[in-house]
Amino acid sequence: MFDKMTGNGNGNKMNMRIHVLEQILSSIETDGSSARVNSLRQVIRRNKADMADDAGKSLDLMRRIFQNEITKELQQIMDRHIRTTFSPAIENLKKNGHVVDQEVINDLYTSILDAAKAPFMRDRASTMNRDRLNSEKSVKRGYESDESDVSILSQSSEVKRRRGRPRKEDEPTLDLSPLTLHEVLRWCPERHLLSTRYIPAAKVAALLSIPVTVFFSKYPRMFRYSCDEDDRAFLMEEKKLSRGAGRCYLMVMDDVTELLGRSPDLEFAAFTLNEHILLKMRSRTVPVFERLKARLPPSAYIFNQ
C-alpha cells in the first residue's frame, strides 16, 4: 500500500506520467519545434493541475482510492461486534417481541461510526477563533454555499442579507400550489430532536450534480434550515462542515433518504446537532409550520380519520 503513496500522495501513476513528460520535454527543448515544446508544457501543466495542492487534499485523494476497501474492513469489524458484543442483547430483544431487522442494525452502525469520529475532532478551544475568522472572511467574499462547487449567487446579495430575517427562499410558503399533509409535517418543530440526523444541502445537491438553488427550486417543499454564523462556526469546529463555508442549509437526513433512497456517502456524512442549535431551529420553524398548516385543505386530513 505504502509504495503507492509517493510524491504528493496521488500515487505512482500520476507522478510517473509527469516524470516521463518532463524527460521528453527536456530532450526536445533544444531539438524540437517551439509549437511541440509549448504543447508538451501545456500537457504537463494540466496534469499537475489535477494533483492535490496541499497535504489534506492529497491524503483525501488517496482515501478515495482506498475507500471501498476501508469501508469493507469497517463493515467486517462491525459485523463481528454484532455477532459477539451485541448478540445477547439482540436475542433478548427478540424474545421480548421486538423486531431487530437490518434497518435497526444499520441505525446502530451509523451511531457507532458517529461516536467513533469524536476522538479525531479538533479541539474546540484551540480552533474557535480561527474558524470564526475564516467564516467571517468567507462572508466578505460573497455568497458561497457549504460547498464551493455549487455556489451561484452574487456577492451583493449576500452582503445585503447577511443578517436579519431569513430569506424568503428559505421557506416554502411562496409556493402557492396545493400542499399535502406529508409536506407540511416536514416542517413540524417536534421533528428536531437530539437523535435527528442532518446533512448539508450542498452535499445532497453535489450528489445530483446541481447547485443548491436549483435543488430547492425543483423540491421547494423540502425542509431546510439556514445556518447563521454561530451555527457555521460550531459545525466547522466539529468538522461537520467544510472550512471556509459560506451560506449553509441543513436538511433532515430522513427526508433526503425518502427522496433519493439510501446513499452510503450521505449516510456517513450525516450528523446530529446540539440542543442550542435545535432550539433555534424549532423556534424558526414554528411560524413556517403554522402558515403551512393554515393552507392545508380539509381533505388533507381525511386519511387520518
mmCIF file of C-alpha atoms in Angstrom:
data_model
loop_
_atom_site.group_PDB
_atom_site.id
_atom_site.type_symbol
_atom_site.label_atom_id
_atom_site.label_comp_id
_atom_site.label_asym_id
_atom_site.label_seq_id
_atom_site.Cartn_x
_atom_site.Cartn_y
_atom_site.Cartn_z
ATOM 1 C CA MET A 1 0.000 0.000 0.000
ATOM 2 C CA PHE A 2 2.702 2.477 1.016
ATOM 3 C CA ASP A 3 4.612 2.175 -2.271
ATOM 4 C CA LYS A 4 1.693 3.987 -3.910
ATOM 5 C CA MET A 5 1.970 6.994 -1.611
ATOM 6 C CA THR A 6 4.837 8.773 -3.350
ATOM 7 C CA GLY A 7 5.277 12.394 -4.218
ATOM 8 C CA ASN A 8 2.309 14.443 -3.155
ATOM 9 C CA GLY A 9 0.225 11.391 -2.355
ATOM 10 C CA ASN A 10 -1.598 10.970 -5.678
ATOM 11 C CA GLY A 11 0.198 7.705 -6.350
ATOM 12 C CA ASN A 12 2.994 6.484 -8.623
ATOM 13 C CA LYS A 13 0.874 6.571 -11.766
ATOM 14 C CA MET A 14 0.363 10.340 -11.873
ATOM 15 C CA ASN A 15 3.903 11.132 -10.686
ATOM 16 C CA MET A 16 5.471 8.776 -13.226
ATOM 17 C CA ARG A 17 3.385 10.269 -16.042
ATOM 18 C CA ILE A 18 4.631 13.779 -15.209
ATOM 19 C CA HIS A 19 8.193 12.499 -14.770
ATOM 20 C CA VAL A 20 8.146 10.924 -18.240
ATOM 21 C CA LEU A 21 6.601 14.027 -19.807
ATOM 22 C CA GLU A 22 9.246 16.256 -18.214
ATOM 23 C CA GLN A 23 12.003 13.968 -19.503
ATOM 24 C CA ILE A 24 10.554 14.175 -23.001
ATOM 25 C CA LEU A 25 10.319 17.952 -22.683
ATOM 26 C CA SER A 26 13.948 18.273 -21.611
ATOM 27 C CA SER A 27 15.051 16.145 -24.570
ATOM 28 C CA ILE A 28 13.163 18.152 -27.212
ATOM 29 C CA GLU A 29 13.543 21.688 -25.857
ATOM 30 C CA THR A 30 16.685 22.153 -27.960
ATOM 31 C CA ASP A 31 15.826 19.983 -30.966
ATOM 32 C CA GLY A 32 12.023 20.164 -31.190
ATOM 33 C CA SER A 33 9.827 22.875 -32.669
ATOM 34 C CA SER A 34 8.518 25.600 -30.375
ATOM 35 C CA ALA A 35 4.926 24.504 -31.064
ATOM 36 C CA ARG A 36 5.698 20.970 -29.923
ATOM 37 C CA VAL A 37 7.509 22.237 -26.825
ATOM 38 C CA ASN A 38 4.640 24.553 -25.884
ATOM 39 C CA SER A 39 2.106 21.789 -26.426
ATOM 40 C CA LEU A 40 4.031 19.446 -24.137
ATOM 41 C CA ARG A 41 4.354 22.142 -21.474
ATOM 42 C CA GLN A 42 0.588 22.621 -21.534
ATOM 43 C CA VAL A 43 0.061 18.881 -21.085
ATOM 44 C CA ILE A 44 2.386 18.890 -18.062
ATOM 45 C CA ARG A 45 0.605 21.897 -16.548
ATOM 46 C CA ARG A 46 -2.783 20.211 -16.974
ATOM 47 C CA ASN A 47 -1.532 17.036 -15.315
ATOM 48 C CA LYS A 48 -0.051 18.978 -12.417
ATOM 49 C CA ALA A 49 -3.303 20.901 -12.016
ATOM 50 C CA ASP A 50 -5.079 17.595 -11.369
ATOM 51 C CA MET A 51 -2.778 16.873 -8.443
ATOM 52 C CA ALA A 52 -3.568 17.959 -4.886
ATOM 53 C CA ASP A 53 -2.028 21.257 -3.788
ATOM 54 C CA ASP A 54 -1.819 20.546 -0.055
ATOM 55 C CA ALA A 55 -1.395 17.624 2.329
ATOM 56 C CA GLY A 56 -5.061 17.370 3.262
ATOM 57 C CA LYS A 57 -6.304 17.204 -0.320
ATOM 58 C CA SER A 58 -3.540 14.804 -1.281
ATOM 59 C CA LEU A 59 -4.388 12.372 1.500
ATOM 60 C CA ASP A 60 -8.087 12.687 0.719
ATOM 61 C CA LEU A 61 -7.385 11.627 -2.866
ATOM 62 C CA MET A 62 -5.674 8.523 -1.517
ATOM 63 C CA ARG A 63 -8.608 7.994 0.822
ATOM 64 C CA ARG A 64 -10.993 7.969 -2.129
ATOM 65 C CA ILE A 65 -8.900 5.349 -3.898
ATOM 66 C CA PHE A 66 -8.981 3.001 -0.915
ATOM 67 C CA GLN A 67 -12.397 3.974 0.483
ATOM 68 C CA ASN A 68 -14.166 0.829 -0.729
ATOM 69 C CA GLU A 69 -11.519 -1.350 0.878
ATOM 70 C CA ILE A 70 -11.648 0.643 4.126
ATOM 71 C CA THR A 71 -15.444 0.516 4.186
ATOM 72 C CA LYS A 72 -15.409 -3.264 3.739
ATOM 73 C CA GLU A 73 -12.977 -3.641 6.646
ATOM 74 C CA LEU A 74 -15.126 -1.415 8.867
ATOM 75 C CA GLN A 75 -18.170 -3.461 7.861
ATOM 76 C CA GLN A 76 -16.383 -6.662 8.891
ATOM 77 C CA ILE A 77 -15.451 -5.179 12.271
ATOM 78 C CA MET A 78 -19.000 -4.041 12.979
ATOM 79 C CA ASP A 79 -20.449 -7.354 11.787
ATOM 80 C CA ARG A 80 -18.140 -9.130 14.222
ATOM 81 C CA HIS A 81 -19.379 -6.977 17.088
ATOM 82 C CA ILE A 82 -22.978 -7.720 16.107
ATOM 83 C CA ARG A 83 -22.200 -11.457 16.328
ATOM 84 C CA THR A 84 -20.392 -11.120 19.656
ATOM 85 C CA THR A 85 -20.839 -7.912 21.657
ATOM 86 C CA PHE A 86 -24.456 -7.210 20.717
ATOM 87 C CA SER A 87 -25.642 -10.780 20.202
ATOM 88 C CA PRO A 88 -27.031 -11.321 23.760
ATOM 89 C CA ALA A 89 -28.909 -8.018 23.664
ATOM 90 C CA ILE A 90 -30.359 -8.775 20.230
ATOM 91 C CA GLU A 91 -31.537 -12.215 21.324
ATOM 92 C CA ASN A 92 -33.119 -10.743 24.447
ATOM 93 C CA LEU A 93 -34.942 -8.105 22.391
ATOM 94 C CA LYS A 94 -36.298 -10.751 20.039
ATOM 95 C CA LYS A 95 -37.523 -12.862 22.962
ATOM 96 C CA ASN A 96 -39.396 -9.822 24.261
ATOM 97 C CA GLY A 97 -41.170 -9.389 20.947
ATOM 98 C CA HIS A 98 -39.054 -6.639 19.424
ATOM 99 C CA VAL A 99 -38.137 -6.662 15.750
ATOM 100 C CA VAL A 100 -34.406 -6.353 15.123
ATOM 101 C CA ASP A 101 -34.168 -6.101 11.348
ATOM 102 C CA GLN A 102 -31.433 -4.790 9.072
ATOM 103 C CA GLU A 103 -32.744 -1.238 9.360
ATOM 104 C CA VAL A 104 -32.251 -1.335 13.132
ATOM 105 C CA ILE A 105 -28.759 -2.774 12.648
ATOM 106 C CA ASN A 106 -27.918 -0.062 10.108
ATOM 107 C CA ASP A 107 -29.014 2.619 12.574
ATOM 108 C CA LEU A 108 -26.739 1.023 15.163
ATOM 109 C CA TYR A 109 -23.851 1.022 12.675
ATOM 110 C CA THR A 110 -24.452 4.709 11.987
ATOM 111 C CA SER A 111 -24.379 5.511 15.702
ATOM 112 C CA ILE A 112 -21.135 3.562 16.101
ATOM 113 C CA LEU A 113 -19.497 5.474 13.253
ATOM 114 C CA ASP A 114 -20.740 8.821 14.564
ATOM 115 C CA ALA A 115 -19.319 8.095 18.017
ATOM 116 C CA ALA A 116 -16.052 6.860 16.514
ATOM 117 C CA LYS A 117 -15.431 10.297 14.981
ATOM 118 C CA ALA A 118 -15.241 12.011 18.373
ATOM 119 C CA PRO A 119 -11.550 11.249 19.178
ATOM 120 C CA PHE A 120 -10.481 12.731 15.848
ATOM 121 C CA MET A 121 -12.357 16.024 16.143
ATOM 122 C CA ARG A 122 -10.306 19.202 16.548
ATOM 123 C CA ASP A 123 -10.008 20.740 19.980
ATOM 124 C CA ARG A 124 -12.859 23.248 20.400
ATOM 125 C CA ALA A 125 -10.932 25.831 22.422
ATOM 126 C CA SER A 126 -7.886 25.973 20.147
ATOM 127 C CA THR A 127 -9.849 26.363 16.910
ATOM 128 C CA MET A 128 -12.806 28.559 17.883
ATOM 129 C CA ASN A 129 -11.254 31.909 16.963
ATOM 130 C CA ARG A 130 -9.555 30.668 13.802
ATOM 131 C CA ASP A 131 -12.711 29.131 12.369
ATOM 132 C CA ARG A 132 -14.785 32.178 13.269
ATOM 133 C CA LEU A 133 -12.324 34.385 11.351
ATOM 134 C CA ASN A 134 -12.469 32.035 8.376
ATOM 135 C CA SER A 135 -16.252 32.159 8.474
ATOM 136 C CA GLU A 136 -16.289 35.973 8.527
ATOM 137 C CA LYS A 137 -13.818 36.158 5.646
ATOM 138 C CA SER A 138 -15.957 33.813 3.569
ATOM 139 C CA VAL A 139 -18.978 36.074 4.079
ATOM 140 C CA LYS A 140 -16.999 39.091 2.891
ATOM 141 C CA ARG A 141 -16.009 37.214 -0.258
ATOM 142 C CA GLY A 142 -19.678 36.881 -1.105
ATOM 143 C CA TYR A 143 -22.233 34.126 -1.192
ATOM 144 C CA GLU A 144 -20.956 30.604 -1.110
ATOM 145 C CA SER A 145 -22.972 27.517 -0.287
ATOM 146 C CA ASP A 146 -21.465 24.913 2.031
ATOM 147 C CA GLU A 147 -19.563 23.501 -0.966
ATOM 148 C CA SER A 148 -17.916 25.988 -3.341
ATOM 149 C CA ASP A 149 -18.633 23.982 -6.499
ATOM 150 C CA VAL A 150 -22.372 24.549 -6.130
ATOM 151 C CA SER A 151 -22.242 28.269 -5.343
ATOM 152 C CA ILE A 152 -24.041 30.507 -7.841
ATOM 153 C CA LEU A 153 -25.344 33.622 -6.096
ATOM 154 C CA SER A 154 -23.672 37.016 -6.267
ATOM 155 C CA GLN A 155 -21.585 38.893 -3.721
ATOM 156 C CA SER A 156 -24.006 41.785 -3.399
ATOM 157 C CA SER A 157 -26.925 39.550 -2.476
ATOM 158 C CA GLU A 158 -25.034 38.065 0.494
ATOM 159 C CA VAL A 159 -23.747 41.403 1.773
ATOM 160 C CA LYS A 160 -27.231 42.874 1.820
ATOM 161 C CA ARG A 161 -28.809 39.879 3.524
ATOM 162 C CA ARG A 162 -26.132 38.685 5.884
ATOM 163 C CA ARG A 163 -28.246 39.317 8.989
ATOM 164 C CA GLY A 164 -31.881 39.810 9.913
ATOM 165 C CA ARG A 165 -34.879 37.734 8.940
ATOM 166 C CA PRO A 166 -34.331 34.573 6.879
ATOM 167 C CA ARG A 167 -34.591 34.966 3.137
ATOM 168 C CA LYS A 168 -37.964 34.249 1.626
ATOM 169 C CA GLU A 169 -36.488 31.365 -0.362
ATOM 170 C CA ASP A 170 -35.533 29.775 2.980
ATOM 171 C CA GLU A 171 -39.130 28.667 3.399
ATOM 172 C CA PRO A 172 -41.693 27.099 1.051
ATOM 173 C CA THR A 173 -44.600 29.474 1.714
ATOM 174 C CA LEU A 174 -44.117 31.335 -1.561
ATOM 175 C CA ASP A 175 -45.065 28.201 -3.483
ATOM 176 C CA LEU A 176 -48.832 28.555 -3.823
ATOM 177 C CA SER A 177 -49.587 25.124 -5.280
ATOM 178 C CA PRO A 178 -51.730 22.775 -3.100
ATOM 179 C CA LEU A 179 -49.969 21.286 -0.083
ATOM 180 C CA THR A 180 -50.176 17.761 1.274
ATOM 181 C CA LEU A 181 -50.159 16.865 4.959
ATOM 182 C CA HIS A 182 -46.896 14.986 4.494
ATOM 183 C CA GLU A 183 -45.200 18.091 3.060
ATOM 184 C CA VAL A 184 -46.424 20.229 5.950
ATOM 185 C CA LEU A 185 -45.274 17.718 8.571
ATOM 186 C CA ARG A 186 -41.728 18.014 7.255
ATOM 187 C CA TRP A 187 -41.713 21.467 8.862
ATOM 188 C CA CYS A 188 -43.085 20.318 12.218
ATOM 189 C CA PRO A 189 -40.816 21.665 15.016
ATOM 190 C CA GLU A 190 -41.260 18.477 17.050
ATOM 191 C CA ARG A 191 -39.202 16.551 14.496
ATOM 192 C CA HIS A 192 -35.982 18.163 15.628
ATOM 193 C CA LEU A 193 -34.554 16.036 18.425
ATOM 194 C CA LEU A 194 -31.073 15.248 19.681
ATOM 195 C CA SER A 195 -31.287 11.961 17.765
ATOM 196 C CA THR A 196 -32.348 13.574 14.465
ATOM 197 C CA ARG A 197 -29.644 13.457 11.813
ATOM 198 C CA TYR A 198 -28.926 16.273 9.368
ATOM 199 C CA ILE A 199 -26.938 16.707 6.167
ATOM 200 C CA PRO A 200 -25.717 19.893 4.412
ATOM 201 C CA ALA A 201 -27.891 20.585 1.386
ATOM 202 C CA ALA A 202 -24.789 21.166 -0.728
ATOM 203 C CA LYS A 203 -23.734 17.533 -0.262
ATOM 204 C CA VAL A 204 -27.140 16.411 -1.482
ATOM 205 C CA ALA A 205 -27.003 18.790 -4.443
ATOM 206 C CA ALA A 206 -23.444 17.719 -5.258
ATOM 207 C CA LEU A 207 -24.589 14.094 -5.384
ATOM 208 C CA LEU A 208 -27.088 15.156 -8.062
ATOM 209 C CA SER A 209 -24.506 17.426 -9.753
ATOM 210 C CA ILE A 210 -26.715 20.502 -9.455
ATOM 211 C CA PRO A 211 -26.441 23.777 -7.483
ATOM 212 C CA VAL A 212 -28.272 24.061 -4.171
ATOM 213 C CA THR A 213 -30.583 26.754 -5.511
ATOM 214 C CA VAL A 214 -31.596 24.525 -8.405
ATOM 215 C CA PHE A 215 -32.263 21.664 -5.995
ATOM 216 C CA PHE A 216 -34.621 23.755 -3.866
ATOM 217 C CA SER A 217 -36.302 25.116 -6.988
ATOM 218 C CA LYS A 218 -37.003 21.542 -8.016
ATOM 219 C CA TYR A 219 -38.056 20.480 -4.489
ATOM 220 C CA PRO A 220 -39.407 23.683 -2.877
ATOM 221 C CA ARG A 221 -41.305 21.825 -0.116
ATOM 222 C CA MET A 222 -38.224 20.140 1.353
ATOM 223 C CA PHE A 223 -37.351 21.263 4.870
ATOM 224 C CA ARG A 224 -34.169 23.293 5.178
ATOM 225 C CA TYR A 225 -32.606 25.268 7.984
ATOM 226 C CA SER A 226 -30.413 28.237 7.119
ATOM 227 C CA CYS A 227 -27.429 28.287 9.478
ATOM 228 C CA ASP A 228 -26.309 31.578 10.973
ATOM 229 C CA GLU A 229 -22.665 32.489 11.588
ATOM 230 C CA ASP A 230 -22.592 30.863 15.036
ATOM 231 C CA ASP A 231 -24.045 27.648 13.638
ATOM 232 C CA ARG A 232 -21.480 27.548 10.853
ATOM 233 C CA ALA A 233 -18.611 28.228 13.262
ATOM 234 C CA PHE A 234 -19.739 25.377 15.513
ATOM 235 C CA LEU A 235 -20.217 22.950 12.606
ATOM 236 C CA MET A 236 -16.769 23.783 11.254
ATOM 237 C CA GLU A 237 -15.233 23.258 14.686
ATOM 238 C CA GLU A 238 -16.849 19.829 14.816
ATOM 239 C CA LYS A 239 -15.656 19.076 11.247
ATOM 240 C CA LYS A 240 -19.235 18.643 10.135
ATOM 241 C CA LEU A 241 -18.927 21.467 7.614
ATOM 242 C CA SER A 242 -16.113 22.403 5.253
ATOM 243 C CA ARG A 243 -13.819 25.144 6.474
ATOM 244 C CA GLY A 244 -14.482 28.493 4.852
ATOM 245 C CA ALA A 245 -18.060 27.554 4.011
ATOM 246 C CA GLY A 246 -20.461 30.422 3.499
ATOM 247 C CA ARG A 247 -24.234 30.123 3.461
ATOM 248 C CA CYS A 248 -25.285 26.687 4.615
ATOM 249 C CA TYR A 249 -28.629 24.913 4.558
ATOM 250 C CA LEU A 250 -29.221 21.792 6.637
ATOM 251 C CA MET A 251 -31.715 19.115 5.628
ATOM 252 C CA VAL A 252 -33.175 16.250 7.646
ATOM 253 C CA MET A 253 -31.452 13.028 6.617
ATOM 254 C CA ASP A 254 -34.724 11.069 6.696
ATOM 255 C CA ASP A 255 -36.198 13.476 4.121
ATOM 256 C CA VAL A 256 -33.198 13.001 1.858
ATOM 257 C CA THR A 257 -33.370 9.214 2.168
ATOM 258 C CA GLU A 258 -37.070 9.308 1.349
ATOM 259 C CA LEU A 259 -36.354 11.361 -1.767
ATOM 260 C CA LEU A 260 -33.176 9.722 -3.080
ATOM 261 C CA GLY A 261 -33.002 6.368 -1.314
ATOM 262 C CA ARG A 262 -30.100 5.276 0.866
ATOM 263 C CA SER A 263 -26.715 6.713 -0.056
ATOM 264 C CA PRO A 264 -23.660 5.401 1.850
ATOM 265 C CA ASP A 265 -21.758 8.655 1.249
ATOM 266 C CA LEU A 266 -24.576 10.818 2.601
ATOM 267 C CA GLU A 267 -25.283 8.434 5.481
ATOM 268 C CA PHE A 268 -21.664 8.625 6.571
ATOM 269 C CA ALA A 269 -21.654 12.440 6.364
ATOM 270 C CA ALA A 270 -24.887 12.868 8.364
ATOM 271 C CA PHE A 271 -24.671 14.183 11.927
ATOM 272 C CA THR A 272 -26.722 15.222 14.940
ATOM 273 C CA LEU A 273 -26.951 18.727 16.422
ATOM 274 C CA ASN A 274 -26.658 20.126 19.922
ATOM 275 C CA GLU A 275 -29.634 21.435 21.888
ATOM 276 C CA HIS A 276 -28.677 25.082 21.308
ATOM 277 C CA ILE A 277 -28.970 24.830 17.521
ATOM 278 C CA LEU A 278 -32.069 22.639 17.796
ATOM 279 C CA LEU A 279 -33.813 25.281 19.907
ATOM 280 C CA LYS A 280 -33.142 27.917 17.255
ATOM 281 C CA MET A 281 -34.263 25.533 14.553
ATOM 282 C CA ARG A 282 -37.560 24.783 16.331
ATOM 283 C CA SER A 283 -38.135 28.473 17.011
ATOM 284 C CA ARG A 284 -37.643 29.461 13.371
ATOM 285 C CA THR A 285 -39.724 26.552 12.117
ATOM 286 C CA VAL A 286 -42.840 27.284 14.216
ATOM 287 C CA PRO A 287 -44.143 30.278 12.189
ATOM 288 C CA VAL A 288 -43.466 28.499 8.892
ATOM 289 C CA PHE A 289 -45.257 25.386 10.136
ATOM 290 C CA GLU A 290 -48.269 27.416 11.258
ATOM 291 C CA ARG A 291 -48.514 29.211 7.915
ATOM 292 C CA LEU A 292 -48.327 25.933 6.024
ATOM 293 C CA LYS A 293 -50.951 24.305 8.259
ATOM 294 C CA ALA A 294 -53.313 27.200 7.580
ATOM 295 C CA ARG A 295 -53.061 26.488 3.867
ATOM 296 C CA LEU A 296 -53.958 22.802 4.165
ATOM 297 C CA PRO A 297 -57.346 21.930 2.645
ATOM 298 C CA PRO A 298 -59.757 19.930 4.869
ATOM 299 C CA SER A 299 -59.398 16.951 2.552
ATOM 300 C CA ALA A 300 -55.732 16.625 3.548
ATOM 301 C CA TYR A 301 -56.779 15.140 6.916
ATOM 302 C CA ILE A 302 -59.194 12.532 5.583
ATOM 303 C CA PHE A 303 -56.812 9.574 5.731
ATOM 304 C CA ASN A 304 -56.097 10.303 9.417
ATOM 305 C CA GLN A 305 -59.723 9.986 10.477
#
